[in-house]
PDB file of C-alpha atoms in Angstrom:
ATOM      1  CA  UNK A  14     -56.500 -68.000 -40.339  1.00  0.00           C
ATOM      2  CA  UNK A  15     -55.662 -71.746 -41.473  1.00  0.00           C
ATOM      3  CA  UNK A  16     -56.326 -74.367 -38.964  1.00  0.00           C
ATOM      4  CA  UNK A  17     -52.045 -74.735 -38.947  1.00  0.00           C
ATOM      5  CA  UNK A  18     -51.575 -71.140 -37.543  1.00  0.00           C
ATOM      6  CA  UNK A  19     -54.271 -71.646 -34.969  1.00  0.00           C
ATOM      7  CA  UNK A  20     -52.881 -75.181 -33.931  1.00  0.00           C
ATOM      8  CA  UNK A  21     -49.071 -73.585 -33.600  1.00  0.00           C
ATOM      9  CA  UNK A  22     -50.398 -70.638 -32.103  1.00  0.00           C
ATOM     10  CA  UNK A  23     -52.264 -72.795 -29.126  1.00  0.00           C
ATOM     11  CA  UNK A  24     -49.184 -74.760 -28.520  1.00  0.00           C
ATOM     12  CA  UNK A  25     -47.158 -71.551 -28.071  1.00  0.00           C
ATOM     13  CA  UNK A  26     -49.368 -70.430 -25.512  1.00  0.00           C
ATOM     14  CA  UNK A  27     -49.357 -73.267 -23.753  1.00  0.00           C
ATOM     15  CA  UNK A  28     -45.541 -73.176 -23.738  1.00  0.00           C
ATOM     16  CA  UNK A  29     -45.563 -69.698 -22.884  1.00  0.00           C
ATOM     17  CA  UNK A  30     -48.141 -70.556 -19.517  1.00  0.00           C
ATOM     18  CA  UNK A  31     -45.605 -73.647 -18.595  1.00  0.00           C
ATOM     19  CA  UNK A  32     -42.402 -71.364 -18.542  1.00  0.00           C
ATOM     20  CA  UNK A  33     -44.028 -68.476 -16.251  1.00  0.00           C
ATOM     21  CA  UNK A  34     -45.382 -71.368 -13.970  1.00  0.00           C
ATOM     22  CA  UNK A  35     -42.341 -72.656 -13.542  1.00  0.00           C
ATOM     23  CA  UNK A  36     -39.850 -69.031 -12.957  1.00  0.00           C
ATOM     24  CA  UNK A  37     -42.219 -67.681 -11.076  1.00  0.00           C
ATOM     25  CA  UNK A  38     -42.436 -69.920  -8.685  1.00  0.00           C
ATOM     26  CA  UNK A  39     -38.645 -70.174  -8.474  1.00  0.00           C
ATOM     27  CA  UNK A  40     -38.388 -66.694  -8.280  1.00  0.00           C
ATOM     28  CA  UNK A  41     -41.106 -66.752  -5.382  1.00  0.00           C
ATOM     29  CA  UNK A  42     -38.779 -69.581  -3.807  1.00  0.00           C
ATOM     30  CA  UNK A  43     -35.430 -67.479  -4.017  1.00  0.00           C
ATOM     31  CA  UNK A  44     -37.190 -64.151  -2.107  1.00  0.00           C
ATOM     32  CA  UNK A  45     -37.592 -66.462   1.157  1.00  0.00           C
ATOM     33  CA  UNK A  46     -34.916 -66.851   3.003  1.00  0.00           C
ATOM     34  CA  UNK A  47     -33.458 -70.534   3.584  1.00  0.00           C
ATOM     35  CA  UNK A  48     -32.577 -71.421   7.705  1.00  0.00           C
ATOM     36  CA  UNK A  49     -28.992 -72.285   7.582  1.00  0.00           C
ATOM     37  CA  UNK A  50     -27.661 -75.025   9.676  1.00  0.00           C
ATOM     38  CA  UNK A  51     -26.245 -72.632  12.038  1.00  0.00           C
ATOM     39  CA  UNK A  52     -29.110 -70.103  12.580  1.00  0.00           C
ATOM     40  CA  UNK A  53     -31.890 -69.805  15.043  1.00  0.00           C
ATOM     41  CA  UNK A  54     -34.910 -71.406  14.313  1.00  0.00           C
ATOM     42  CA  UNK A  55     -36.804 -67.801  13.245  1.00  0.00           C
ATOM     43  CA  UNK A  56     -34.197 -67.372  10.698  1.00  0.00           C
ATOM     44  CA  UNK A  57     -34.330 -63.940  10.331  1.00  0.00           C
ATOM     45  CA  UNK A  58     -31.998 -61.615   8.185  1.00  0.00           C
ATOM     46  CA  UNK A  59     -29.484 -60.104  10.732  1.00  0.00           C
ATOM     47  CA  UNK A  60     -30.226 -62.800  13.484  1.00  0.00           C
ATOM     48  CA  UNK A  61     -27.305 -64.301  15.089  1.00  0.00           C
ATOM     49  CA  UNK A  62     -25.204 -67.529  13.808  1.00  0.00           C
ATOM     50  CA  UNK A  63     -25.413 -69.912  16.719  1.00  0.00           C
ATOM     51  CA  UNK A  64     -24.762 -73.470  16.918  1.00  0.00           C
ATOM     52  CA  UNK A  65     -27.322 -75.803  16.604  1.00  0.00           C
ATOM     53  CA  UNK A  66     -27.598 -78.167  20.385  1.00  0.00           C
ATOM     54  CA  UNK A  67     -26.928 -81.939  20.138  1.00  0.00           C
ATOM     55  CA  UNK A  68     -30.137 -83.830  20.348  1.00  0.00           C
ATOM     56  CA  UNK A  69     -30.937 -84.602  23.640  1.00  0.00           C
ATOM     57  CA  UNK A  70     -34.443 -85.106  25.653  1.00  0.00           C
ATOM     58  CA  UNK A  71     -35.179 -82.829  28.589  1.00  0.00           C
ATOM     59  CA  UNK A  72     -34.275 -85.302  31.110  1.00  0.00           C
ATOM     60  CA  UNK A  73     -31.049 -86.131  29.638  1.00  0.00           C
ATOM     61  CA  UNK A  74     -30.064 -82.420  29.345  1.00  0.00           C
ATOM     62  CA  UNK A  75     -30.891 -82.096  33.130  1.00  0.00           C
ATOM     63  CA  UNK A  76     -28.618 -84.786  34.055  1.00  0.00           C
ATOM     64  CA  UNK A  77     -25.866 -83.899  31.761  1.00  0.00           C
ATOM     65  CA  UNK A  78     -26.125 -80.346  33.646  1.00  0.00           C
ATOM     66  CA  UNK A  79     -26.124 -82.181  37.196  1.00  0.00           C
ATOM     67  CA  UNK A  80     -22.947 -84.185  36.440  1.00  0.00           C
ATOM     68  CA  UNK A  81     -20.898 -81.591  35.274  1.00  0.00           C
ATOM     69  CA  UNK A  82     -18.064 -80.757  37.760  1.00  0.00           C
ATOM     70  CA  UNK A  83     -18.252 -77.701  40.396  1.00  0.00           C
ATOM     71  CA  UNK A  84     -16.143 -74.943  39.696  1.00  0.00           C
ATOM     72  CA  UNK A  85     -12.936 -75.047  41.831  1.00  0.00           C
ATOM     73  CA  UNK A  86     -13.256 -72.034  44.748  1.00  0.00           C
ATOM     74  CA  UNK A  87      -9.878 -70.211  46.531  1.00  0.00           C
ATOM     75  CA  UNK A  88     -10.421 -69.849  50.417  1.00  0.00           C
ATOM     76  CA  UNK A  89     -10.486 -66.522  51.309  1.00  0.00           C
ATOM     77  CA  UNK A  90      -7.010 -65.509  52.611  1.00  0.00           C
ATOM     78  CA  UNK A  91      -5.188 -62.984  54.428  1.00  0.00           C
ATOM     79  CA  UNK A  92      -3.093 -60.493  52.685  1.00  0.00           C
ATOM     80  CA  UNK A  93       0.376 -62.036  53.384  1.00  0.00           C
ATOM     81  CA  UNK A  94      -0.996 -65.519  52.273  1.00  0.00           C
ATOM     82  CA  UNK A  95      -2.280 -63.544  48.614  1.00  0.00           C
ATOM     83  CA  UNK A  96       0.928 -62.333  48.938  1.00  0.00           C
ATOM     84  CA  UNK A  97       3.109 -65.788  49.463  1.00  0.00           C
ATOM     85  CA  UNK A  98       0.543 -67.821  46.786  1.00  0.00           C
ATOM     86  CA  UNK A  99       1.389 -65.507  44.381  1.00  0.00           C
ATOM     87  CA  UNK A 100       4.934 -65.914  44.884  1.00  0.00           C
ATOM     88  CA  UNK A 101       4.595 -69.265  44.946  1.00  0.00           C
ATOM     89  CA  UNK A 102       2.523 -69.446  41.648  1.00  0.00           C
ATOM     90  CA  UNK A 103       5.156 -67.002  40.055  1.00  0.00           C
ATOM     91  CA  UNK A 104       7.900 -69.228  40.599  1.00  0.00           C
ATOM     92  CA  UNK A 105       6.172 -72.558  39.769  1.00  0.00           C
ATOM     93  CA  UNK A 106       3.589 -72.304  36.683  1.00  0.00           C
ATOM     94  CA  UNK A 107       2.484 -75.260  37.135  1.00  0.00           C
ATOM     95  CA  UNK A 108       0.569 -74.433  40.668  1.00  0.00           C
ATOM     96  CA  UNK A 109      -3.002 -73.446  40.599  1.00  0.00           C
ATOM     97  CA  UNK A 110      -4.365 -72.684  44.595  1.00  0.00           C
ATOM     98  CA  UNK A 111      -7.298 -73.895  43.945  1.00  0.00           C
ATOM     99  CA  UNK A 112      -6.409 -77.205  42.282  1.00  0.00           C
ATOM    100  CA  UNK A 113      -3.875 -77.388  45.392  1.00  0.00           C
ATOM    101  CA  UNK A 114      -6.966 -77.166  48.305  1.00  0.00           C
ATOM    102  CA  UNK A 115      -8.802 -80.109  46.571  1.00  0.00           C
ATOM    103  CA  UNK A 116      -6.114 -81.633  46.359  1.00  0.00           C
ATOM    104  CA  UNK A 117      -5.255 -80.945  50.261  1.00  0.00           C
ATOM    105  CA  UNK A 118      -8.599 -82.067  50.931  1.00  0.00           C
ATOM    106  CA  UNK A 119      -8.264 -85.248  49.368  1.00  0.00           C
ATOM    107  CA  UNK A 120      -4.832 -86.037  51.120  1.00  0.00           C
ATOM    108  CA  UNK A 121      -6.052 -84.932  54.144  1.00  0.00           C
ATOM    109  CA  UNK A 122      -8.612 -88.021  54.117  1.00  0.00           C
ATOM    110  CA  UNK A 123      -6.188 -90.178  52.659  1.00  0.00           C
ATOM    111  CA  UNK A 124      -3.624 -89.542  55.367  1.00  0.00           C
ATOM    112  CA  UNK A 125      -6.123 -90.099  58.445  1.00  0.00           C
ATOM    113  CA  UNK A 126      -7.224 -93.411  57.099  1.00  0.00           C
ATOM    114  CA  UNK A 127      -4.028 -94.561  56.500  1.00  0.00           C
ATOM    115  CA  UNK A 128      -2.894 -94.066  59.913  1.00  0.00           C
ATOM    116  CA  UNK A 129      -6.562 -95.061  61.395  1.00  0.00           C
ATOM    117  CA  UNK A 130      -5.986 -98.918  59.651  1.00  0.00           C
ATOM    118  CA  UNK A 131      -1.854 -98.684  60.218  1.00  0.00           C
ATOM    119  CA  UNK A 132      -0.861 -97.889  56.182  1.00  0.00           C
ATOM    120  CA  UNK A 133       2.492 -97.560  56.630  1.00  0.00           C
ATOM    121  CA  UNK A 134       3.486 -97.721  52.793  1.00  0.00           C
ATOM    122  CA  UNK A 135       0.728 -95.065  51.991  1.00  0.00           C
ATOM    123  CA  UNK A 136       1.972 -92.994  54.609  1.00  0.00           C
ATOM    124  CA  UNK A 137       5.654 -93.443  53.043  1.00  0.00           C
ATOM    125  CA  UNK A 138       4.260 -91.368  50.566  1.00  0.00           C
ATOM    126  CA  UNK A 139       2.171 -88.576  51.492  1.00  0.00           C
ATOM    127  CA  UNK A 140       4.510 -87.745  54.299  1.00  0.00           C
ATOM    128  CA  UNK A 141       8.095 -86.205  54.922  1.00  0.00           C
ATOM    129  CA  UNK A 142      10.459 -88.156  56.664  1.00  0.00           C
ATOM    130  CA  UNK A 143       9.638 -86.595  60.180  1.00  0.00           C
ATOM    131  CA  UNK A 144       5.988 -87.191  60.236  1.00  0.00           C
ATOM    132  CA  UNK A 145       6.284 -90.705  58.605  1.00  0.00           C
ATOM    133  CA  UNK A 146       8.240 -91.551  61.853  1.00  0.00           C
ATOM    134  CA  UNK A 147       5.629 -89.971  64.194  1.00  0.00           C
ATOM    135  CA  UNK A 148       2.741 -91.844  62.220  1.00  0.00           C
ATOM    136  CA  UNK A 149       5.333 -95.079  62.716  1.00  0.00           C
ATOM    137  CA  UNK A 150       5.749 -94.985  65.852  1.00  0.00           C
ATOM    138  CA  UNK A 151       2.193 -94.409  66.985  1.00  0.00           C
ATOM    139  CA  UNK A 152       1.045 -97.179  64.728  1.00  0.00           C
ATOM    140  CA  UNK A 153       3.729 -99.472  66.163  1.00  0.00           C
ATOM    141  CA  UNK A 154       2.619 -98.396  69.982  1.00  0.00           C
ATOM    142  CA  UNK A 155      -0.864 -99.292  69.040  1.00  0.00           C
ATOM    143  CA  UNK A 156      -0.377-102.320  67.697  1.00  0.00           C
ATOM    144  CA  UNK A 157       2.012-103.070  71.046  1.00  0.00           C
ATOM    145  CA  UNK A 158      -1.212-102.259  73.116  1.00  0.00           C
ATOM    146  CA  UNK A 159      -3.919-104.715  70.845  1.00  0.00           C
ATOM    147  CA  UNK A 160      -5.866-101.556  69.629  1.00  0.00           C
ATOM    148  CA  UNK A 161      -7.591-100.598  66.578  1.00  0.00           C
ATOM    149  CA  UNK A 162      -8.844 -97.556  65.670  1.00  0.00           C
ATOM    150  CA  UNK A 163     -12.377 -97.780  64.019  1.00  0.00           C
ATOM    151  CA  UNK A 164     -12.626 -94.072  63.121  1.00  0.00           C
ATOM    152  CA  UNK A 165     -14.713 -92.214  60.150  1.00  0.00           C
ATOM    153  CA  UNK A 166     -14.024 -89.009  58.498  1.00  0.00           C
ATOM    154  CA  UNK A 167     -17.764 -87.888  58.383  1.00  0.00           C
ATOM    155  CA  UNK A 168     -17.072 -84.369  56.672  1.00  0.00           C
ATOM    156  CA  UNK A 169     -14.597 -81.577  55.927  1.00  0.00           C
ATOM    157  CA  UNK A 170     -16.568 -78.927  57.235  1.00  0.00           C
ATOM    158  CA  UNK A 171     -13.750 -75.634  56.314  1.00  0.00           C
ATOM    159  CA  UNK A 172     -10.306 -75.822  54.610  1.00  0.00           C
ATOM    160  CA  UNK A 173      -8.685 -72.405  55.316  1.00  0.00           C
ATOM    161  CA  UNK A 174      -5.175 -70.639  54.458  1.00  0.00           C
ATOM    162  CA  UNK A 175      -3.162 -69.932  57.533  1.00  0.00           C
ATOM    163  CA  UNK A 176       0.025 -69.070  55.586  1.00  0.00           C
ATOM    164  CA  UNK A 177       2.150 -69.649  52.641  1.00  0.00           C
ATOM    165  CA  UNK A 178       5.678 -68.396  51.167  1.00  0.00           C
ATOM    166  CA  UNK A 179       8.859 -69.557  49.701  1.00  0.00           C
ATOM    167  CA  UNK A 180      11.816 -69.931  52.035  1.00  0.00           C
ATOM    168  CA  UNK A 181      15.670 -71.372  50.496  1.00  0.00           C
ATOM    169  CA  UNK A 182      13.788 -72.434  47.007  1.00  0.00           C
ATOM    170  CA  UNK A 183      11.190 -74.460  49.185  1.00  0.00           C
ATOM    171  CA  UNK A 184       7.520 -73.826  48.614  1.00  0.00           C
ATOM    172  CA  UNK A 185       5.323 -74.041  52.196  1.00  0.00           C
ATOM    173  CA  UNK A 186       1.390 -73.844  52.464  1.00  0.00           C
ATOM    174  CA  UNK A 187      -0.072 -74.507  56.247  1.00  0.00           C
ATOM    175  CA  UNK A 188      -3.850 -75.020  55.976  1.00  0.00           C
ATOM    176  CA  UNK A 189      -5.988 -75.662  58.696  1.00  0.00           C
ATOM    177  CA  UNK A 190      -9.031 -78.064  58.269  1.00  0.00           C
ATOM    178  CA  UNK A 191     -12.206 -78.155  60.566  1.00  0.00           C
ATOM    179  CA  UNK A 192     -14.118 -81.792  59.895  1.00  0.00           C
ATOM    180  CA  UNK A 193     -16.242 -84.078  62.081  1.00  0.00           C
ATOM    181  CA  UNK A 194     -14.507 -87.439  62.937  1.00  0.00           C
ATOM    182  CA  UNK A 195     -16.301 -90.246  64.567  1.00  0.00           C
ATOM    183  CA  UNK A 196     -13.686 -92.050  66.629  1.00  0.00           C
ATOM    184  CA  UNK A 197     -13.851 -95.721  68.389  1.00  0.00           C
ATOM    185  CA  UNK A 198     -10.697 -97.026  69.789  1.00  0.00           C
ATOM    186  CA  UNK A 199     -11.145-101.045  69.447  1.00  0.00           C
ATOM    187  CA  UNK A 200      -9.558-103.986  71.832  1.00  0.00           C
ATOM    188  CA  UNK A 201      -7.333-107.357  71.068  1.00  0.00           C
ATOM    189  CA  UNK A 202     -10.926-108.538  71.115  1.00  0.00           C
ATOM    190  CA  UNK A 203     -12.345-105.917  68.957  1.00  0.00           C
ATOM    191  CA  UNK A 204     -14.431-104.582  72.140  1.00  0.00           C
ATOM    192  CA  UNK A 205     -15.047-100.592  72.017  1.00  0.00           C
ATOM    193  CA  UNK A 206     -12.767 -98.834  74.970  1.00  0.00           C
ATOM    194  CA  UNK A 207     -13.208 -95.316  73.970  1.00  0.00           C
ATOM    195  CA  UNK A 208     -15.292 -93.317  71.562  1.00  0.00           C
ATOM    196  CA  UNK A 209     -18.336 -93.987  69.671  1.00  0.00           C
ATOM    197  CA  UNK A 210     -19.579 -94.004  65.978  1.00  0.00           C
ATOM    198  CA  UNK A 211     -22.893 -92.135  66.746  1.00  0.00           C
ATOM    199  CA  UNK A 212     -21.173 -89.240  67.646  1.00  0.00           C
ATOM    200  CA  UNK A 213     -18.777 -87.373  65.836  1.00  0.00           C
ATOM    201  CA  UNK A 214     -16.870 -84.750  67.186  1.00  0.00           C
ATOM    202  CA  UNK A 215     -15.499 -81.453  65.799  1.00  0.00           C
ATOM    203  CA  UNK A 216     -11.548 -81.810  64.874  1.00  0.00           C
ATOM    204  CA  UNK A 217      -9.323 -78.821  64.107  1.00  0.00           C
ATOM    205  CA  UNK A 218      -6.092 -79.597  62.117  1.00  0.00           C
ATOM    206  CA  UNK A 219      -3.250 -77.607  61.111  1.00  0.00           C
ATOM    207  CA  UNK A 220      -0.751 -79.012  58.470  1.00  0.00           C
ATOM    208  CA  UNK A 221       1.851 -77.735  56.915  1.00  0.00           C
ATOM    209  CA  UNK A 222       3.096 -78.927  53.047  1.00  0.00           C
ATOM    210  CA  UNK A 223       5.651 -78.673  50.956  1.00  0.00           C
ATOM    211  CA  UNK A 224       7.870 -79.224  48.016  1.00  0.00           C
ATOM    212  CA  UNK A 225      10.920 -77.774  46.298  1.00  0.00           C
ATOM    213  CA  UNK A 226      10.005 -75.395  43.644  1.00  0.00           C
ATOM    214  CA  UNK A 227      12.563 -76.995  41.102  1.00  0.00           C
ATOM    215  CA  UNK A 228      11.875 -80.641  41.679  1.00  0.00           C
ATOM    216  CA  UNK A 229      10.320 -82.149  38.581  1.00  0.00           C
ATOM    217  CA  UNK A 230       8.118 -84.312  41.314  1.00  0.00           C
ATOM    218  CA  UNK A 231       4.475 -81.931  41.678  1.00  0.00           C
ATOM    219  CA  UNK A 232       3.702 -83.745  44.791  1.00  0.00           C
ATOM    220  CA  UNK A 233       3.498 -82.054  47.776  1.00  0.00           C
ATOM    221  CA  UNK A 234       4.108 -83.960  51.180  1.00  0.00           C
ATOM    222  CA  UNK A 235       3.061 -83.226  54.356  1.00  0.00           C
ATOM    223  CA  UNK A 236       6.452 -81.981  56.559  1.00  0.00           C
ATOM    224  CA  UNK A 237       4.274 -80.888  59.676  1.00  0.00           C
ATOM    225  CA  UNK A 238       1.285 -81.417  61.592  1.00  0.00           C
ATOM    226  CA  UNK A 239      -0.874 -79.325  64.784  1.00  0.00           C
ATOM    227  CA  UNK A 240      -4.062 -78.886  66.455  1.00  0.00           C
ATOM    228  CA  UNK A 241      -5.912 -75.745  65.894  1.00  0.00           C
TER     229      UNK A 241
END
């Protein structure tokens, strides 16, 4: 054999060693599955296609969880009431009971305070045209006698249905709300002559709302008022 052959034959089997190296361990590489951006971090065949969290530390994740708001709860309520929401919320698409009792809640708080500091303009708007005047009037008598009411919504312990319906294309819910109110009834010279702030006491209220079913206007207003 001339040194040529031996030389070409070397250089072949070098070749020959550099080309298995190389496709086998591509081949080796294409047998293991690769973790898509989508899968779990096992990445096994068959295991389900889930989307990948947004980078967050623990504590972060924790307080994102905290923040997020409550879901929205429906009072328990009496047959006929089922019966007169869902009337309601057949005629009007647009009403939701349990968006309505937080938003009861919150115009329940804004009413009291309006009348406790004498808001007549706020009342104006929250209110029908009979209660306005019965907030009015007891605002102006107050004001007639020097006093100021110093008074505190502590809590709304319970907001309940007590009855609901459609009457003459006018929607009605009556609600009755059980809070604690501390109440201080306050002189021309700002000198306490009844109540107290250390002590609230238990306050039962039953209000009726309402608003025409066809009025572009959502609001509701309040059209009555009662003591439970």
């Amino acid at each position: 054999m001339t040194p040529e052959i031996v030389i070409l034959a070397m250089i072949a089997a070098f070749l020959g060693l550099r080309l298995y190296s190389v496709l086998g361990r591509r081949a080796e590489h294409e047998e293991e599955p690769i973790q898509g951006r989508f899968e779990g971090r096992q990445g096994q065949p068959g295991a389900p296609r889930v989307q990948a969290p947004p980078r967050a530390d623990q504590r972060g994740d924790e307080r994102a969880r905290a923040e997020q708001p409550r879901p929205r709860t429906v009072p328990l309520a009496p047959p006929a009431v089922e019966r007169g929401l869902a009337e309601i919320a057949q005629v009007d698409r647009r009403f939701d009971p349990a968006a309505f009792v937080e938003g009861a809640r919150g115009a329940y708080r804004m009413i009291l305070e309006a009348f406790w500091r004498g808001d007549k303009a706020e009342l104006r708007s929250l209110c029908d045209d009979d209660v306005y005047e019965g907030f009015a009037q007891a605002i102006d008598a107050r004001a007639a006698a020097g006093e100021t009411l110093d008074n505190r919504l502590v809590r709304i312990e319970e907001v309940a249905f007590a009855s609901a319906g459609i009457e003459n294309g006018f929607a009605r819910i009556t609600l009755r709300f059980r809070s604690d109110i501390a109440a201080v009834t306050r002189d021309a010279q700002g000198q306490v002559v009844a109540g107290s702030l250390d002590d609230a006491i238990e306050a039962v209220d039953v209000w009726t709302f309402g608003r025409a079913v066809n009025s572009a206007d959502p609001d509701w207003l309040l059209e009555e008022t009662d003591e439970g």
